[in-house]
mmCIF file of C-alpha atoms in Angstrom:
data_model
loop_
_atom_site.group_PDB
_atom_site.id
_atom_site.type_symbol
_atom_site.label_atom_id
_atom_site.label_comp_id
_atom_site.label_asym_id
_atom_site.label_seq_id
_atom_site.Cartn_x
_atom_site.Cartn_y
_atom_site.Cartn_z
ATOM 1 C CA MET A 257 72.368 -100.498 -67.534
ATOM 2 C CA MET A 258 69.763 -101.487 -64.966
ATOM 3 C CA ASN A 259 70.873 -102.484 -61.484
ATOM 4 C CA TYR A 260 68.908 -105.650 -60.698
ATOM 5 C CA LEU A 261 69.358 -105.113 -56.955
ATOM 6 C CA SER A 262 67.410 -101.860 -57.358
ATOM 7 C CA LEU A 263 64.675 -103.730 -59.224
ATOM 8 C CA ALA A 264 64.582 -106.391 -56.502
ATOM 9 C CA ALA A 265 64.221 -103.727 -53.790
ATOM 10 C CA MET A 266 61.381 -102.119 -55.760
ATOM 11 C CA ILE A 267 59.530 -105.431 -56.177
ATOM 12 C CA ILE A 268 59.900 -106.260 -52.468
ATOM 13 C CA THR A 269 58.679 -102.805 -51.404
ATOM 14 C CA TYR A 270 55.602 -102.762 -53.645
ATOM 15 C CA SER A 271 54.807 -106.357 -52.717
ATOM 16 C CA LEU A 272 54.767 -105.375 -49.040
ATOM 17 C CA ILE A 273 52.492 -102.432 -49.755
ATOM 18 C CA ALA A 274 50.148 -104.508 -51.930
ATOM 19 C CA THR A 275 49.853 -107.287 -49.324
ATOM 20 C CA ARG A 276 49.354 -105.048 -46.293
ATOM 21 C CA GLY A 277 45.928 -106.658 -45.779
ATOM 22 C CA ILE A 278 47.739 -109.936 -45.055
ATOM 23 C CA THR A 279 50.944 -108.733 -43.392
ATOM 24 C CA LYS A 280 49.282 -105.843 -41.483
ATOM 25 C CA ILE A 281 52.414 -103.795 -42.206
ATOM 26 C CA PRO A 282 51.432 -100.144 -42.864
ATOM 27 C CA PRO A 283 52.640 -98.492 -46.102
ATOM 28 C CA TRP A 284 54.893 -96.049 -44.257
ATOM 29 C CA ALA A 285 56.869 -98.903 -42.691
ATOM 30 C CA SER A 286 57.141 -100.717 -46.032
ATOM 31 C CA MET A 287 58.325 -97.609 -47.877
ATOM 32 C CA PHE A 288 60.878 -96.741 -45.196
ATOM 33 C CA PHE A 289 62.162 -100.322 -45.346
ATOM 34 C CA GLY A 290 62.384 -100.009 -49.149
ATOM 35 C CA GLY A 291 64.513 -96.885 -48.813
ATOM 36 C CA VAL A 292 66.827 -98.552 -46.291
ATOM 37 C CA LEU A 293 67.031 -101.621 -48.560
ATOM 38 C CA MET A 294 68.436 -99.430 -51.338
ATOM 39 C CA ILE A 295 71.308 -98.509 -49.003
ATOM 40 C CA VAL A 296 71.853 -102.031 -47.642
ATOM 41 C CA LEU A 297 72.021 -103.524 -51.153
ATOM 42 C CA GLY A 298 74.572 -100.925 -52.219
ATOM 43 C CA VAL A 299 72.354 -99.183 -54.779
ATOM 44 C CA LEU A 300 72.913 -95.923 -52.866
ATOM 45 C CA THR A 301 75.622 -94.796 -50.499
ATOM 46 C CA PRO A 302 74.397 -93.401 -47.153
ATOM 47 C CA GLU A 303 75.568 -89.946 -48.272
ATOM 48 C CA LYS A 304 73.621 -90.196 -51.556
ATOM 49 C CA ALA A 305 70.534 -91.375 -49.686
ATOM 50 C CA LEU A 306 70.659 -88.462 -47.247
ATOM 51 C CA SER A 307 71.094 -85.936 -50.052
ATOM 52 C CA ALA A 308 68.034 -87.405 -51.797
ATOM 53 C CA ILE A 309 65.726 -86.400 -48.917
ATOM 54 C CA ASN A 310 63.935 -83.187 -49.909
ATOM 55 C CA LEU A 311 64.025 -81.169 -46.688
ATOM 56 C CA ASP A 312 61.748 -78.510 -48.192
ATOM 57 C CA VAL A 313 58.944 -81.061 -48.480
ATOM 58 C CA ILE A 314 59.664 -82.660 -45.074
ATOM 59 C CA LEU A 315 59.687 -79.309 -43.268
ATOM 60 C CA PHE A 316 56.617 -78.125 -45.180
ATOM 61 C CA LEU A 317 54.662 -81.204 -44.083
ATOM 62 C CA ILE A 318 55.779 -80.818 -40.466
ATOM 63 C CA THR A 319 54.603 -77.209 -40.400
ATOM 64 C CA ILE A 320 51.227 -78.033 -41.958
ATOM 65 C CA PHE A 321 50.767 -81.047 -39.664
ATOM 66 C CA THR A 322 51.513 -78.742 -36.707
ATOM 67 C CA PHE A 323 48.430 -76.677 -37.552
ATOM 68 C CA ALA A 324 46.307 -79.791 -38.092
ATOM 69 C CA SER A 325 47.439 -81.151 -34.715
ATOM 70 C CA SER A 326 46.793 -77.886 -32.849
ATOM 71 C CA LEU A 327 43.281 -77.591 -34.302
ATOM 72 C CA GLU A 328 42.614 -81.158 -33.203
ATOM 73 C CA VAL A 329 43.994 -80.606 -29.696
ATOM 74 C CA SER A 330 41.847 -77.479 -29.304
ATOM 75 C CA GLY A 331 38.650 -79.361 -30.160
ATOM 76 C CA PHE A 332 38.088 -77.177 -33.238
ATOM 77 C CA LEU A 333 38.017 -80.125 -35.639
ATOM 78 C CA LYS A 334 35.470 -81.911 -33.453
ATOM 79 C CA TYR A 335 33.331 -78.780 -33.587
ATOM 80 C CA ILE A 336 33.625 -78.682 -37.395
ATOM 81 C CA ALA A 337 32.370 -82.289 -37.520
ATOM 82 C CA TYR A 338 29.382 -81.327 -35.377
ATOM 83 C CA ALA A 339 28.663 -78.301 -37.595
ATOM 84 C CA ILE A 340 28.673 -80.393 -40.798
ATOM 85 C CA ILE A 341 26.341 -83.048 -39.377
ATOM 86 C CA SER A 342 24.008 -80.407 -37.912
ATOM 87 C CA LYS A 343 23.690 -78.648 -41.261
ATOM 88 C CA PHE A 344 23.321 -81.635 -43.598
ATOM 89 C CA LYS A 345 21.834 -84.219 -41.167
ATOM 90 C CA ARG A 346 21.724 -87.131 -43.663
ATOM 91 C CA PRO A 347 24.721 -89.389 -44.458
ATOM 92 C CA ASP A 348 24.398 -88.952 -48.230
ATOM 93 C CA LYS A 349 24.368 -85.159 -47.916
ATOM 94 C CA VAL A 350 27.303 -85.257 -45.497
ATOM 95 C CA LEU A 351 29.170 -87.351 -48.082
ATOM 96 C CA PHE A 352 28.565 -84.709 -50.755
ATOM 97 C CA SER A 353 29.691 -81.972 -48.354
ATOM 98 C CA VAL A 354 32.956 -83.772 -47.546
ATOM 99 C CA LEU A 355 33.724 -84.402 -51.233
ATOM 100 C CA VAL A 356 33.111 -80.858 -52.497
ATOM 101 C CA THR A 357 34.292 -78.871 -49.477
ATOM 102 C CA SER A 358 37.561 -80.784 -49.147
ATOM 103 C CA GLY A 359 38.158 -80.383 -52.886
ATOM 104 C CA LEU A 360 37.770 -76.617 -52.750
ATOM 105 C CA LEU A 361 39.657 -76.081 -49.485
ATOM 106 C CA SER A 362 42.601 -78.199 -50.655
ATOM 107 C CA ASN A 363 43.666 -75.268 -52.823
ATOM 108 C CA LEU A 364 44.267 -73.122 -49.752
ATOM 109 C CA VAL A 365 46.479 -75.414 -47.628
ATOM 110 C CA THR A 366 47.412 -78.095 -50.219
ATOM 111 C CA ASN A 367 45.802 -81.525 -50.494
ATOM 112 C CA ASP A 368 48.286 -82.992 -47.990
ATOM 113 C CA GLY A 369 47.551 -80.332 -45.388
ATOM 114 C CA LEU A 370 43.798 -80.697 -45.739
ATOM 115 C CA SER A 371 44.040 -84.488 -45.599
ATOM 116 C CA ALA A 372 45.833 -84.234 -42.271
ATOM 117 C CA SER A 373 43.341 -81.775 -40.762
ATOM 118 C CA TRP A 374 40.116 -83.338 -42.076
ATOM 119 C CA THR A 375 40.729 -87.000 -41.277
ATOM 120 C CA PRO A 376 40.070 -86.392 -37.553
ATOM 121 C CA VAL A 377 36.884 -84.551 -38.581
ATOM 122 C CA ILE A 378 35.727 -87.660 -40.476
ATOM 123 C CA LEU A 379 36.338 -89.847 -37.435
ATOM 124 C CA GLU A 380 34.426 -87.457 -35.180
ATOM 125 C CA MET A 381 31.513 -87.558 -37.615
ATOM 126 C CA LYS A 382 31.651 -91.353 -37.527
ATOM 127 C CA LYS A 383 31.304 -91.285 -33.740
ATOM 128 C CA GLU A 384 28.355 -88.904 -33.880
ATOM 129 C CA MET A 385 26.503 -90.726 -36.669
ATOM 130 C CA LYS A 386 27.552 -94.224 -35.521
ATOM 131 C CA ILE A 387 28.113 -95.419 -39.094
ATOM 132 C CA ASP A 388 31.137 -96.699 -41.035
ATOM 133 C CA GLU A 389 33.762 -94.052 -41.820
ATOM 134 C CA LYS A 390 34.898 -95.742 -45.057
ATOM 135 C CA PRO A 391 32.779 -93.793 -47.605
ATOM 136 C CA PHE A 392 33.713 -90.485 -46.005
ATOM 137 C CA LEU A 393 37.438 -91.292 -45.978
ATOM 138 C CA TYR A 394 37.225 -92.125 -49.684
ATOM 139 C CA ALA A 395 35.237 -88.939 -50.330
ATOM 140 C CA LEU A 396 38.030 -86.998 -48.631
ATOM 141 C CA ALA A 397 40.762 -88.808 -50.610
ATOM 142 C CA PHE A 398 39.011 -88.308 -53.949
ATOM 143 C CA GLY A 399 37.937 -84.764 -53.077
ATOM 144 C CA VAL A 400 41.399 -83.412 -52.267
ATOM 145 C CA THR A 401 42.888 -85.098 -55.344
ATOM 146 C CA ILE A 402 40.229 -83.812 -57.737
ATOM 147 C CA GLY A 403 39.993 -80.347 -56.202
ATOM 148 C CA SER A 404 43.720 -79.669 -55.949
ATOM 149 C CA VAL A 405 44.099 -79.813 -59.741
ATOM 150 C CA MET A 406 42.667 -76.310 -59.980
ATOM 151 C CA LEU A 407 45.416 -74.094 -58.496
ATOM 152 C CA PRO A 408 49.221 -74.071 -58.130
ATOM 153 C CA THR A 409 48.756 -74.084 -54.334
ATOM 154 C CA GLY A 410 46.582 -77.207 -54.465
ATOM 155 C CA ASN A 411 49.555 -79.559 -54.225
ATOM 156 C CA PRO A 412 53.379 -79.528 -54.362
ATOM 157 C CA GLN A 413 53.638 -80.820 -57.950
ATOM 158 C CA ASN A 414 51.411 -78.028 -59.269
ATOM 159 C CA LEU A 415 53.560 -75.510 -57.441
ATOM 160 C CA LEU A 416 56.716 -76.974 -59.008
ATOM 161 C CA ILE A 417 55.177 -76.560 -62.464
ATOM 162 C CA ALA A 418 53.993 -73.028 -61.713
ATOM 163 C CA LEU A 419 57.456 -71.957 -60.552
ATOM 164 C CA ASP A 420 59.689 -73.851 -63.020
ATOM 165 C CA SER A 421 57.714 -74.056 -66.270
ATOM 166 C CA GLY A 422 57.876 -70.391 -67.215
ATOM 167 C CA ILE A 423 54.093 -70.004 -67.445
ATOM 168 C CA LYS A 424 53.186 -66.318 -67.078
ATOM 169 C CA ASN A 425 50.577 -65.638 -64.373
ATOM 170 C CA PRO A 426 50.227 -69.338 -63.452
ATOM 171 C CA PHE A 427 47.390 -68.725 -60.977
ATOM 172 C CA LEU A 428 45.236 -67.162 -63.676
ATOM 173 C CA VAL A 429 46.180 -69.827 -66.229
ATOM 174 C CA PHE A 430 45.318 -72.707 -63.888
ATOM 175 C CA ILE A 431 41.978 -71.151 -62.955
ATOM 176 C CA GLU A 432 41.098 -70.321 -66.563
ATOM 177 C CA TYR A 433 41.654 -73.817 -67.947
ATOM 178 C CA LEU A 434 41.256 -76.164 -64.991
ATOM 179 C CA SER A 435 38.552 -74.658 -62.754
ATOM 180 C CA ILE A 436 35.521 -75.777 -64.818
ATOM 181 C CA PRO A 437 36.636 -79.409 -65.361
ATOM 182 C CA THR A 438 37.623 -79.597 -61.680
ATOM 183 C CA LEU A 439 34.200 -78.425 -60.506
ATOM 184 C CA LEU A 440 32.513 -80.803 -62.957
ATOM 185 C CA ASN A 441 34.603 -83.706 -61.665
ATOM 186 C CA LEU A 442 33.714 -82.943 -58.057
ATOM 187 C CA VAL A 443 29.988 -82.842 -58.789
ATOM 188 C CA LEU A 444 29.941 -85.872 -61.108
ATOM 189 C CA THR A 445 32.023 -88.005 -58.749
ATOM 190 C CA TYR A 446 29.315 -87.804 -56.088
ATOM 191 C CA PRO A 447 26.775 -90.153 -57.759
ATOM 192 C CA ILE A 448 29.568 -92.684 -58.338
ATOM 193 C CA LEU A 449 30.491 -92.560 -54.647
ATOM 194 C CA ARG A 450 26.876 -92.796 -53.571
ATOM 195 C CA LEU A 451 26.342 -95.839 -55.793
ATOM 196 C CA MET A 452 29.518 -97.627 -54.637
ATOM 197 C CA PHE A 453 28.890 -96.965 -50.942
ATOM 198 C CA ARG A 454 25.098 -97.173 -50.874
ATOM 199 C CA LYS A 455 25.113 -99.967 -48.271
ATOM 200 C CA TYR A 456 27.143 -97.739 -45.916
ATOM 201 C CA LEU A 457 24.715 -94.792 -46.122
ATOM 202 C CA PRO A 458 21.540 -95.524 -44.128
ATOM 203 C CA ASN A 459 18.436 -93.438 -44.749
ATOM 204 C CA LEU A 460 18.578 -91.701 -41.373
ATOM 205 C CA THR A 461 18.464 -88.124 -40.108
ATOM 206 C CA PHE A 462 20.874 -87.036 -37.370
ATOM 207 C CA ASN A 463 20.447 -84.265 -34.820
ATOM 208 C CA PRO A 464 23.641 -84.333 -32.739
ATOM 209 C CA ASP A 465 23.897 -82.734 -29.312
ATOM 210 C CA LYS A 466 25.426 -79.286 -29.516
ATOM 211 C CA ILE A 467 29.101 -79.054 -28.527
ATOM 212 C CA GLU A 468 31.454 -76.135 -27.947
ATOM 213 C CA ILE A 469 35.108 -75.696 -28.827
ATOM 214 C CA GLU A 470 37.082 -77.086 -25.880
ATOM 215 C CA ASN A 471 40.029 -74.663 -25.984
ATOM 216 C CA LYS A 472 38.949 -71.472 -27.716
ATOM 217 C CA ARG A 473 42.222 -69.658 -27.107
ATOM 218 C CA LEU A 474 44.249 -72.373 -28.882
ATOM 219 C CA ALA A 475 41.610 -72.784 -31.602
ATOM 220 C CA TYR A 476 41.468 -69.076 -32.430
ATOM 221 C CA SER A 477 45.253 -68.561 -32.321
ATOM 222 C CA SER A 478 45.779 -71.642 -34.538
ATOM 223 C CA PHE A 479 43.094 -70.577 -36.996
ATOM 224 C CA ILE A 480 44.337 -66.978 -37.249
ATOM 225 C CA LEU A 481 47.926 -68.111 -37.801
ATOM 226 C CA LEU A 482 46.721 -70.620 -40.413
ATOM 227 C CA LEU A 483 44.902 -67.837 -42.280
ATOM 228 C CA ILE A 484 48.093 -65.763 -42.171
ATOM 229 C CA THR A 485 49.961 -68.807 -43.547
ATOM 230 C CA ILE A 486 47.560 -69.062 -46.490
ATOM 231 C CA VAL A 487 48.020 -65.366 -47.297
ATOM 232 C CA LEU A 488 51.800 -65.828 -47.096
ATOM 233 C CA PHE A 489 51.595 -68.818 -49.468
ATOM 234 C CA PHE A 490 49.939 -66.719 -52.160
ATOM 235 C CA THR A 491 52.176 -63.693 -51.536
ATOM 236 C CA LEU A 492 55.479 -65.562 -51.455
ATOM 237 C CA SER A 493 54.652 -67.703 -54.498
ATOM 238 C CA TYR A 494 53.699 -64.560 -56.425
ATOM 239 C CA VAL A 495 57.066 -62.896 -55.716
ATOM 240 C CA GLY A 496 59.000 -66.129 -56.324
ATOM 241 C CA ILE A 497 60.041 -66.944 -52.740
ATOM 242 C CA ASP A 498 59.787 -70.485 -51.331
ATOM 243 C CA ILE A 499 56.396 -70.738 -49.582
ATOM 244 C CA LEU A 500 58.022 -72.901 -46.890
ATOM 245 C CA LEU A 501 59.248 -69.682 -45.283
ATOM 246 C CA GLY A 502 55.652 -68.666 -44.558
ATOM 247 C CA SER A 503 54.589 -71.855 -42.788
ATOM 248 C CA LEU A 504 57.914 -72.090 -40.911
ATOM 249 C CA ILE A 505 57.373 -68.657 -39.400
ATOM 250 C CA THR A 506 53.730 -69.133 -38.419
ATOM 251 C CA SER A 507 54.060 -72.699 -37.102
ATOM 252 C CA SER A 508 57.078 -71.751 -34.975
ATOM 253 C CA ILE A 509 55.094 -68.825 -33.523
ATOM 254 C CA LEU A 510 52.222 -71.197 -32.742
ATOM 255 C CA LEU A 511 54.507 -73.550 -30.794
ATOM 256 C CA LEU A 512 56.137 -70.595 -29.067
ATOM 257 C CA ILE A 513 52.886 -69.096 -27.715
ATOM 258 C CA SER A 514 50.903 -72.292 -27.017
ATOM 259 C CA PRO A 515 51.174 -73.938 -23.566
ATOM 260 C CA GLU A 516 49.825 -77.114 -25.236
ATOM 261 C CA ARG A 517 52.933 -77.344 -27.437
ATOM 262 C CA ARG A 518 53.902 -80.815 -26.189
ATOM 263 C CA ASP A 519 50.459 -82.242 -27.029
ATOM 264 C CA ILE A 520 50.599 -80.552 -30.432
ATOM 265 C CA VAL A 521 53.991 -82.051 -31.290
ATOM 266 C CA ARG A 522 52.966 -85.467 -29.927
ATOM 267 C CA ARG A 523 49.923 -85.627 -32.235
ATOM 268 C CA ILE A 524 51.758 -84.643 -35.428
ATOM 269 C CA ASP A 525 51.470 -87.421 -38.012
ATOM 270 C CA TRP A 526 55.089 -88.573 -37.756
ATOM 271 C CA SER A 527 54.433 -91.851 -39.586
ATOM 272 C CA THR A 528 53.711 -89.884 -42.780
ATOM 273 C CA ILE A 529 56.973 -87.978 -42.332
ATOM 274 C CA ILE A 530 58.775 -91.337 -42.121
ATOM 275 C CA PHE A 531 56.932 -92.440 -45.279
ATOM 276 C CA PHE A 532 58.219 -89.413 -47.175
ATOM 277 C CA ILE A 533 61.800 -89.896 -45.985
ATOM 278 C CA GLY A 534 61.651 -93.498 -47.188
ATOM 279 C CA LEU A 535 59.981 -92.431 -50.453
ATOM 280 C CA PHE A 536 62.732 -89.955 -51.346
ATOM 281 C CA ILE A 537 65.483 -92.511 -50.706
ATOM 282 C CA PHE A 538 63.539 -95.265 -52.493
ATOM 283 C CA THR A 539 62.880 -93.033 -55.535
ATOM 284 C CA GLU A 540 66.552 -92.077 -55.746
ATOM 285 C CA GLY A 541 67.410 -95.786 -55.645
ATOM 286 C CA ILE A 542 65.216 -96.761 -58.582
ATOM 287 C CA LEU A 543 66.466 -93.728 -60.516
ATOM 288 C CA CYS A 544 70.160 -94.411 -59.879
ATOM 289 C CA GLY A 545 69.560 -98.111 -60.457
ATOM 290 C CA GLY A 546 68.314 -97.390 -63.972
ATOM 291 C CA VAL A 547 64.876 -98.920 -63.375
ATOM 292 C CA ILE A 548 63.012 -95.812 -64.530
ATOM 293 C CA ALA A 549 65.284 -95.405 -67.570
ATOM 294 C CA GLU A 550 64.538 -98.995 -68.551
ATOM 295 C CA MET A 551 60.793 -98.600 -68.029
ATOM 296 C CA SER A 552 60.719 -95.313 -69.947
ATOM 297 C CA LYS A 553 61.671 -97.222 -73.099
ATOM 298 C CA PHE A 554 58.171 -98.705 -73.066
ATOM 299 C CA LEU A 555 56.444 -95.345 -72.547
ATOM 300 C CA PRO A 556 55.819 -92.773 -75.296
ATOM 301 C CA PRO A 557 57.863 -89.549 -75.278
ATOM 302 C CA PRO A 558 56.111 -86.374 -73.999
ATOM 303 C CA THR A 559 55.299 -85.014 -77.443
ATOM 304 C CA SER A 560 51.545 -84.424 -77.131
ATOM 305 C CA VAL A 561 48.960 -83.574 -74.490
ATOM 306 C CA LEU A 562 47.576 -87.129 -74.525
ATOM 307 C CA LEU A 563 51.002 -88.792 -74.150
ATOM 308 C CA ILE A 564 52.034 -86.436 -71.338
ATOM 309 C CA PHE A 565 48.721 -87.014 -69.586
ATOM 310 C CA ILE A 566 48.908 -90.818 -69.791
ATOM 311 C CA SER A 567 52.610 -91.049 -68.920
ATOM 312 C CA SER A 568 52.255 -88.821 -65.856
ATOM 313 C CA ILE A 569 49.341 -90.915 -64.538
ATOM 314 C CA LEU A 570 51.229 -94.191 -64.984
ATOM 315 C CA LEU A 571 54.657 -93.067 -63.746
ATOM 316 C CA SER A 572 53.112 -91.427 -60.665
ATOM 317 C CA GLN A 573 52.174 -94.905 -59.468
ATOM 318 C CA ILE A 574 55.874 -95.818 -59.321
ATOM 319 C CA LEU A 575 57.536 -92.566 -58.283
ATOM 320 C CA SER A 576 54.609 -90.776 -56.589
ATOM 321 C CA ASN A 577 53.552 -87.515 -58.216
ATOM 322 C CA VAL A 578 55.937 -84.978 -56.653
ATOM 323 C CA PRO A 579 59.186 -86.796 -57.585
ATOM 324 C CA LEU A 580 57.687 -87.613 -60.991
ATOM 325 C CA VAL A 581 57.074 -83.950 -61.829
ATOM 326 C CA ALA A 582 60.514 -82.896 -60.573
ATOM 327 C CA ILE A 583 62.067 -85.423 -62.967
ATOM 328 C CA TYR A 584 59.676 -84.714 -65.846
ATOM 329 C CA ILE A 585 60.064 -80.915 -66.044
ATOM 330 C CA PRO A 586 63.575 -80.986 -67.617
ATOM 331 C CA ILE A 587 62.426 -83.788 -69.954
ATOM 332 C CA MET A 588 59.578 -81.548 -71.150
ATOM 333 C CA PHE A 589 62.079 -78.794 -71.952
ATOM 334 C CA GLU A 590 64.303 -81.297 -73.756
ATOM 335 C CA TYR A 591 61.410 -82.295 -76.042
ATOM 336 C CA HIS A 592 60.251 -78.646 -76.396
ATOM 337 C CA SER A 593 56.873 -79.652 -74.962
ATOM 338 C CA THR A 594 56.359 -76.294 -73.314
ATOM 339 C CA SER A 595 52.946 -75.050 -74.398
ATOM 340 C CA ILE A 596 50.349 -74.191 -71.758
ATOM 341 C CA ALA A 597 48.418 -77.334 -72.674
ATOM 342 C CA ASP A 598 51.549 -79.471 -72.170
ATOM 343 C CA TRP A 599 52.249 -78.077 -68.698
ATOM 344 C CA LEU A 600 48.606 -78.325 -67.641
ATOM 345 C CA ALA A 601 48.500 -81.923 -68.894
ATOM 346 C CA LEU A 602 51.463 -82.732 -66.643
ATOM 347 C CA ALA A 603 49.814 -80.970 -63.686
ATOM 348 C CA ALA A 604 46.409 -82.567 -64.214
ATOM 349 C CA GLY A 605 47.750 -86.049 -65.009
ATOM 350 C CA SER A 606 50.200 -86.247 -62.108
ATOM 351 C CA THR A 607 47.554 -84.974 -59.689
ATOM 352 C CA ILE A 608 44.578 -87.052 -60.805
ATOM 353 C CA ALA A 609 46.930 -90.063 -60.719
ATOM 354 C CA GLY A 610 46.182 -90.112 -57.001
ATOM 355 C CA ASN A 611 42.794 -91.595 -57.901
ATOM 356 C CA LEU A 612 44.319 -94.822 -59.209
ATOM 357 C CA THR A 613 46.392 -96.464 -56.463
ATOM 358 C CA LEU A 614 47.070 -95.878 -52.790
ATOM 359 C CA ILE A 615 50.632 -94.710 -53.489
ATOM 360 C CA GLY A 616 49.682 -92.516 -56.459
ATOM 361 C CA ALA A 617 49.411 -89.522 -54.110
ATOM 362 C CA ALA A 618 50.823 -88.857 -50.656
ATOM 363 C CA SER A 619 47.428 -87.533 -49.525
ATOM 364 C CA ASN A 620 46.036 -91.086 -49.747
ATOM 365 C CA ILE A 621 48.744 -92.317 -47.379
ATOM 366 C CA ILE A 622 48.184 -89.363 -45.031
ATOM 367 C CA ILE A 623 44.445 -90.087 -44.741
ATOM 368 C CA SER A 624 44.951 -93.820 -44.259
ATOM 369 C CA GLU A 625 47.649 -93.384 -41.625
ATOM 370 C CA ALA A 626 45.886 -90.542 -39.783
ATOM 371 C CA SER A 627 42.744 -92.694 -39.556
ATOM 372 C CA GLU A 628 44.554 -95.803 -38.337
ATOM 373 C CA ASN A 629 46.519 -93.768 -35.778
ATOM 374 C CA ARG A 630 43.193 -92.718 -34.238
ATOM 375 C CA GLY A 631 41.645 -96.166 -34.240
ATOM 376 C CA GLY A 632 39.822 -95.841 -37.575
ATOM 377 C CA LYS A 633 40.066 -97.834 -40.788
ATOM 378 C CA GLY A 634 42.803 -97.456 -43.405
ATOM 379 C CA PHE A 635 42.871 -98.115 -47.143
ATOM 380 C CA GLY A 636 43.747 -101.507 -48.596
ATOM 381 C CA PHE A 637 45.880 -101.451 -51.747
ATOM 382 C CA PHE A 638 43.548 -103.462 -54.021
ATOM 383 C CA GLU A 639 40.414 -102.177 -52.305
ATOM 384 C CA PHE A 640 41.514 -98.638 -53.148
ATOM 385 C CA ILE A 641 41.902 -99.487 -56.838
ATOM 386 C CA ALA A 642 38.451 -101.122 -56.931
ATOM 387 C CA TYR A 643 36.814 -97.925 -55.644
ATOM 388 C CA SER A 644 39.045 -95.416 -57.409
ATOM 389 C CA LEU A 645 39.187 -96.769 -60.965
ATOM 390 C CA PRO A 646 35.683 -95.599 -62.026
ATOM 391 C CA VAL A 647 36.428 -92.176 -60.526
ATOM 392 C CA LEU A 648 39.792 -91.931 -62.311
ATOM 393 C CA LEU A 649 38.297 -92.829 -65.696
ATOM 394 C CA LEU A 650 35.624 -90.137 -65.389
ATOM 395 C CA ASN A 651 38.058 -87.500 -64.093
ATOM 396 C CA SER A 652 40.659 -88.247 -66.767
ATOM 397 C CA PHE A 653 38.148 -88.074 -69.611
ATOM 398 C CA ILE A 654 36.788 -84.688 -68.498
ATOM 399 C CA LEU A 655 40.209 -83.154 -67.865
ATOM 400 C CA TYR A 656 41.663 -84.364 -71.148
ATOM 401 C CA LEU A 657 38.596 -83.170 -73.083
ATOM 402 C CA PHE A 658 38.897 -79.667 -71.649
ATOM 403 C CA LEU A 659 42.655 -79.541 -72.255
ATOM 404 C CA LEU A 660 42.167 -80.661 -75.827
ATOM 405 C CA LEU A 661 39.397 -78.195 -76.599
ATOM 406 C CA GLU A 662 40.391 -75.127 -74.583
ATOM 407 C CA ALA A 663 44.083 -74.965 -73.742
ATOM 408 C CA PRO A 664 46.282 -73.281 -76.398
#
């Protein structure tokens, strides 16, 4: 039976997020309030709420944000912004570079990690080019969502599927079936972005003044340790060990050897960490309150690629994609929906769901919050849908077509 207090808390939370343009309350504050509301209303006990917080995810984000912060403190990200503008010179070409490069790199440090490290780059580019950052923030959001479909290391939900589904050689399987539609989506999304943001992209050529990395010692040590982290991610995931161990080791070494450790910790995106803590408690509340069980009656069972794909896109807007996949994996086994196509449909659907609403993927929240924390613009809830819907429709069609035709 559904707990109506849980439903009330859900409605209040999503209403706050949807009306942030009026209330000026950021999504992280609304989601944290929603989680606390679940406790206050008695839907969850404090002990149940604390146990719902996934410390693996929280610690993983802190370690990745540590690298993003150190690269920003060192001036390395500012240098990257200069290098991109110097090479491409025109706003429309810079837009294409942000979209494709972020999509490909997201598979190395996850879409969340890249969102944290590249948002400051976008804002530095804005300063240099003296134009609105909005199209480039959206290019980053869409790029990391589209690109991270391709590999298990692209995002946490893909990694969950790779480790728990029983797929043999998941890295090879993901690349074989999802690399071509992912690359197509990245390329074909560009003309849509250029059309939607044409008024923000003046026909100008930029030649920025050359800059140097401010703190080369910190930049090089951070970059080398980040490369080691990436290698550890692939190695540990291959042998079946939690990849968190890799980033915990390297990030702790970075803080140990860096005199700038206080600045690094101060600039970590703590508001996103608070968002995730609230999200885990909030999700547990709507699960224990029976809201999801009630809603699932109106959704089709996961008995085909199309139904899995559609359900994962829709439910990700309520649960966010990582909790959705964690819940959905045992359901897939229950329905014997365990073919490669079924698992890839869950991975692709839950990931591309980030291109529907602001809360469909944590990377959207990370970009919005990281921008606002540095004096830039954030994403509005309904504004995001207006820009993302055409992109989602294109991406979904291409991914589903390839899954239908190619995956066994």
